[in-house]
Amino acid sequence: MEAEDKSGEQLRGQSSATGMGPSLSQESSAEEGLPPEWNRQRAMTRKVLIAILLFGLLLGSSLLWVYIFRNCGPRSCETPVCLDLLAHYLTSGNTSVAPCNDFFSFACEKTKGTSNSLRALAEENKSRLQRLLEAPGSWHPGFGEEKAFQFYNSCMDTDAIEAAGVGPIREVIEELGGWNISGNWTSLDFNRTLRLLMSQYGYFPFFRAYLQPHPVLPHTPVIQIDQPEFDIPLKQEHEQKIYAQIVREYLSYLNRLGTLLGGDPSKVQQHASLSISITSRLFQFLRPLEHHQTQDKLFHMVTIDQLQEMAPAIDWLSCLQATFTPMSLSPSQPLMVHDLDYLRNMSQLVEELLLSHRDFLQSHMILGLVGTLSPALDSKFQEARRELSQKLRELTERPPMVTQLQVEMGAPQWAWKSDMARQEYSDIQLGPSFLQSVLSCVRSLWARNIRSFLQPFPHHRWRVPPWEANAYYSIPDHVVVFPAGLLQPPFFHPEYPSAVNFGAAGVIMAHELLHIFYQFLLPGGCPACDTNALKEVLLCLERHYAALPLPSRASFNSSHTLLENAADVGGLAIAFQAYSKRLLQYHGETTLPSQGLSPQQLFFRSYAQVMCRELSTQDPQDTHSPPSLRVHGALSNTPAFARHFHCPRGTLLNPSIRCQLW
């Protein structure tokens, strides 16, 4: 018993030494001794603490998920350029329209009419250029661009232009032999006058002559002879009643020109009427392009000597030699003639007029030249031209590889180097009148174009100025050009979300690059290809576009726009693939605030913005589909659009059948 007592004391001593305190049974006994109210308070306190703990855990989890979402998902772009783009989107689209049924209206429709993004961008580029030209200290004496600023200042010196009046244009008329309506007339040789018009003034009243690469030998220039460009639209493109109104407006304009030049109104009326008659006769000789295509005769290769026999009224060697100096031409010089029948008939008409109405033929050329030079004359001539253009617009509105591909962006190479820029302007002589400055520029540009063709390995000649909002692909030079004017808001900006840049500028670039495949799409362009499969896909695409609903009063030919439609569909697909790849490789994508659009949805919204323009301005010769079809045709052939906008099966932009061209 003593041993047991000692053992118990040792255990109790160890328990006290380790600090374990009273046993559980002792604690329970203590709780049982407490009043019942205290036990209930203690249980309530435990429940409250547990509830607070659970609420804290839920709140912390929620905050954690918000943090993860904000850092892993697309951030909202709040920079000034993004907010400007957001404002542009809000004012151009109609988000109340269901995007799966009419995405063009969703992106482009305004309360009145339809927005025109490309035109707005072109106007903004012109405004930027104007601000640059008018900024004090923008240029320094001796630099190549000095003449550009001087030319602009000469153009803006309206007081000097008004003071000169008709003096400068009368000097030009005198150089051409005069005009018996407003002064003395020396009956010069017809071909001498034509030679001066072509070589000194860049005016081609009866035909066009220009240099282009040879169709078979791309780096060999060949002189091409084509139909002339007329001030008034072709007769076959308009109803008889409308065309009669067009003729009346143009006749009124010619009468106004003759009167401004000091001519007797009764004589001016007679000569203007006969000038219209000459233009009408020339119209009758024209053949539409489809006529040549059906006969498989898009052009004829003839020598100058052969053309002289076919169209003898024109001294071809003399006129072409003066126009294309410093080229050395001979009677055996090959020419590419686009419409041989037109030239034959034109020559016969000129011969008739030389025998009976030589003075009327002179009037026809003088009136045409004055109309062309009107922008360089005083306000009376400019206003007459503007009014004619406005009235014609109102009347004519229609209802709506072998070598390595080169890419040129921004501006031509010479524009980046001051020495080359200075050389570009070296032969331009400014003054004494603004008209003489304009004529000097015309001659300089023409001579520069000829010299570039004569280089052993000519570089690509840009068709547009750097500020133009228009990309293009040159088949002969195998060059794609993206001017700086196109890479501007709302189509591109370094601070934009990538979805905007890929959807707008990216699609435009891919569209132009796809033009290199035109040779494969055309008959005989790809002998090794499965042409049957290719024809089936192209036929599918043609039927697909033909079945899309058109806006009221609009019309188009799906076969005429087939290649551009294919480039739209392919360009959109390639740009979206590139954008999707970028999302996998780079993080930190942004989107526009307050739009509720995912990055992918913003990509398609940006694409549609490029196509926004007025539906009533469709050019009948335009090889592109109407703008709404360019949006719906490409998007309805893009499964990703229907997926990201959750379009139900069977809606316009989620059809059951698609054409897989690219």
PDB file of C-alpha atoms in Angstrom, residues 125-224:
ATOM      1  CA  ASN A 125      -5.184  62.280 -92.431  1.00  0.00           C
ATOM      2  CA  LYS A 126      -5.683  65.329 -94.641  1.00  0.00           C
ATOM      3  CA  SER A 127      -6.270  67.450 -91.541  1.00  0.00           C
ATOM      4  CA  ARG A 128      -3.036  66.169 -90.006  1.00  0.00           C
ATOM      5  CA  LEU A 129      -1.173  66.984 -93.211  1.00  0.00           C
ATOM      6  CA  GLN A 130      -2.683  70.458 -93.283  1.00  0.00           C
ATOM      7  CA  ARG A 131      -1.678  71.118 -89.673  1.00  0.00           C
ATOM      8  CA  LEU A 132       1.850  70.008 -90.494  1.00  0.00           C
ATOM      9  CA  LEU A 133       2.084  72.245 -93.559  1.00  0.00           C
ATOM     10  CA  GLU A 134       0.725  75.248 -91.665  1.00  0.00           C
ATOM     11  CA  ALA A 135       2.798  74.804 -88.496  1.00  0.00           C
ATOM     12  CA  PRO A 136       5.445  77.541 -88.155  1.00  0.00           C
ATOM     13  CA  GLY A 137       9.005  76.270 -88.393  1.00  0.00           C
ATOM     14  CA  SER A 138       7.986  72.887 -89.820  1.00  0.00           C
ATOM     15  CA  TRP A 139      10.618  73.105 -92.552  1.00  0.00           C
ATOM     16  CA  HIS A 140      14.075  74.528 -92.937  1.00  0.00           C
ATOM     17  CA  PRO A 141      15.514  76.309 -95.998  1.00  0.00           C
ATOM     18  CA  GLY A 142      17.543  74.042 -98.227  1.00  0.00           C
ATOM     19  CA  PHE A 143      15.773  70.818 -97.393  1.00  0.00           C
ATOM     20  CA  GLY A 144      13.996  68.797-100.064  1.00  0.00           C
ATOM     21  CA  GLU A 145      10.554  69.323 -98.549  1.00  0.00           C
ATOM     22  CA  GLU A 146      10.952  73.109 -98.797  1.00  0.00           C
ATOM     23  CA  LYS A 147       9.292  73.155-102.209  1.00  0.00           C
ATOM     24  CA  ALA A 148       6.328  71.205-100.870  1.00  0.00           C
ATOM     25  CA  PHE A 149       5.710  73.924 -98.268  1.00  0.00           C
ATOM     26  CA  GLN A 150       6.243  76.649-100.869  1.00  0.00           C
ATOM     27  CA  PHE A 151       3.785  74.957-103.202  1.00  0.00           C
ATOM     28  CA  TYR A 152       1.217  74.733-100.419  1.00  0.00           C
ATOM     29  CA  ASN A 153       1.678  78.390 -99.543  1.00  0.00           C
ATOM     30  CA  SER A 154       1.248  79.274-103.227  1.00  0.00           C
ATOM     31  CA  CYS A 155      -1.974  77.256-103.299  1.00  0.00           C
ATOM     32  CA  MET A 156      -3.272  79.024-100.175  1.00  0.00           C
ATOM     33  CA  ASP A 157      -2.404  82.480-101.496  1.00  0.00           C
ATOM     34  CA  THR A 158      -5.914  82.968-102.825  1.00  0.00           C
ATOM     35  CA  ASP A 159      -5.451  86.718-103.155  1.00  0.00           C
ATOM     36  CA  ALA A 160      -2.705  86.214-105.738  1.00  0.00           C
ATOM     37  CA  ILE A 161      -4.734  83.546-107.567  1.00  0.00           C
ATOM     38  CA  GLU A 162      -7.805  85.799-107.701  1.00  0.00           C
ATOM     39  CA  ALA A 163      -5.733  88.760-108.849  1.00  0.00           C
ATOM     40  CA  ALA A 164      -4.262  86.723-111.719  1.00  0.00           C
ATOM     41  CA  GLY A 165      -7.769  85.817-112.887  1.00  0.00           C
ATOM     42  CA  VAL A 166      -7.882  84.224-116.332  1.00  0.00           C
ATOM     43  CA  GLY A 167      -4.424  85.494-117.255  1.00  0.00           C
ATOM     44  CA  PRO A 168      -2.490  82.241-116.587  1.00  0.00           C
ATOM     45  CA  ILE A 169      -4.941  80.003-118.466  1.00  0.00           C
ATOM     46  CA  ARG A 170      -5.057  82.425-121.400  1.00  0.00           C
ATOM     47  CA  GLU A 171      -1.283  82.115-121.688  1.00  0.00           C
ATOM     48  CA  VAL A 172      -1.679  78.351-121.911  1.00  0.00           C
ATOM     49  CA  ILE A 173      -4.381  78.711-124.583  1.00  0.00           C
ATOM     50  CA  GLU A 174      -2.147  81.021-126.603  1.00  0.00           C
ATOM     51  CA  GLU A 175       0.643  78.446-126.455  1.00  0.00           C
ATOM     52  CA  LEU A 176      -1.808  75.936-127.928  1.00  0.00           C
ATOM     53  CA  GLY A 177      -2.611  78.247-130.851  1.00  0.00           C
ATOM     54  CA  GLY A 178      -5.323  80.341-129.247  1.00  0.00           C
ATOM     55  CA  TRP A 179      -9.098  80.020-129.401  1.00  0.00           C
ATOM     56  CA  ASN A 180     -11.362  81.924-131.768  1.00  0.00           C
ATOM     57  CA  ILE A 181     -14.064  82.192-129.097  1.00  0.00           C
ATOM     58  CA  SER A 182     -12.069  84.329-126.677  1.00  0.00           C
ATOM     59  CA  GLY A 183      -9.244  85.710-128.817  1.00  0.00           C
ATOM     60  CA  ASN A 184      -7.048  85.125-131.804  1.00  0.00           C
ATOM     61  CA  TRP A 185      -6.732  81.615-133.160  1.00  0.00           C
ATOM     62  CA  THR A 186      -3.802  80.360-135.148  1.00  0.00           C
ATOM     63  CA  SER A 187      -4.954  77.194-136.849  1.00  0.00           C
ATOM     64  CA  LEU A 188      -2.041  75.042-135.777  1.00  0.00           C
ATOM     65  CA  ASP A 189      -1.530  71.511-136.955  1.00  0.00           C
ATOM     66  CA  PHE A 190      -3.907  69.249-135.002  1.00  0.00           C
ATOM     67  CA  ASN A 191      -1.167  66.794-134.047  1.00  0.00           C
ATOM     68  CA  ARG A 192       1.061  69.612-132.803  1.00  0.00           C
ATOM     69  CA  THR A 193      -1.694  70.730-130.431  1.00  0.00           C
ATOM     70  CA  LEU A 194      -2.338  67.132-129.349  1.00  0.00           C
ATOM     71  CA  ARG A 195       1.385  66.608-128.813  1.00  0.00           C
ATOM     72  CA  LEU A 196       1.560  69.671-126.541  1.00  0.00           C
ATOM     73  CA  LEU A 197      -1.528  68.605-124.592  1.00  0.00           C
ATOM     74  CA  MET A 198      -0.099  65.148-123.951  1.00  0.00           C
ATOM     75  CA  SER A 199       3.531  66.037-123.213  1.00  0.00           C
ATOM     76  CA  GLN A 200       3.239  69.428-121.486  1.00  0.00           C
ATOM     77  CA  TYR A 201      -0.122  69.275-119.753  1.00  0.00           C
ATOM     78  CA  GLY A 202      -0.748  65.578-119.168  1.00  0.00           C
ATOM     79  CA  TYR A 203      -4.113  65.837-120.904  1.00  0.00           C
ATOM     80  CA  PHE A 204      -5.319  63.049-123.222  1.00  0.00           C
ATOM     81  CA  PRO A 205      -8.596  64.076-124.932  1.00  0.00           C
ATOM     82  CA  PHE A 206      -9.035  61.110-127.305  1.00  0.00           C
ATOM     83  CA  PHE A 207      -7.119  58.221-125.735  1.00  0.00           C
ATOM     84  CA  ARG A 208      -4.849  57.463-122.809  1.00  0.00           C
ATOM     85  CA  ALA A 209      -1.183  56.554-123.092  1.00  0.00           C
ATOM     86  CA  TYR A 210       0.811  55.325-120.116  1.00  0.00           C
ATOM     87  CA  LEU A 211       3.625  53.001-119.117  1.00  0.00           C
ATOM     88  CA  GLN A 212       2.974  49.680-117.410  1.00  0.00           C
ATOM     89  CA  PRO A 213       4.997  46.473-117.025  1.00  0.00           C
ATOM     90  CA  HIS A 214       4.730  43.992-119.849  1.00  0.00           C
ATOM     91  CA  PRO A 215       2.179  41.244-119.005  1.00  0.00           C
ATOM     92  CA  VAL A 216       4.727  38.501-119.701  1.00  0.00           C
ATOM     93  CA  LEU A 217       7.979  40.311-118.834  1.00  0.00           C
ATOM     94  CA  PRO A 218       7.199  42.171-115.567  1.00  0.00           C
ATOM     95  CA  HIS A 219      10.372  44.279-115.558  1.00  0.00           C
ATOM     96  CA  THR A 220      10.006  45.386-119.172  1.00  0.00           C
ATOM     97  CA  PRO A 221       7.906  48.556-119.576  1.00  0.00           C
ATOM     98  CA  VAL A 222       5.481  48.799-122.461  1.00  0.00           C
ATOM     99  CA  ILE A 223       3.463  51.796-123.646  1.00  0.00           C
ATOM    100  CA  GLN A 224      -0.241  51.078-123.314  1.00  0.00           C
TER     101      GLN A 224
END
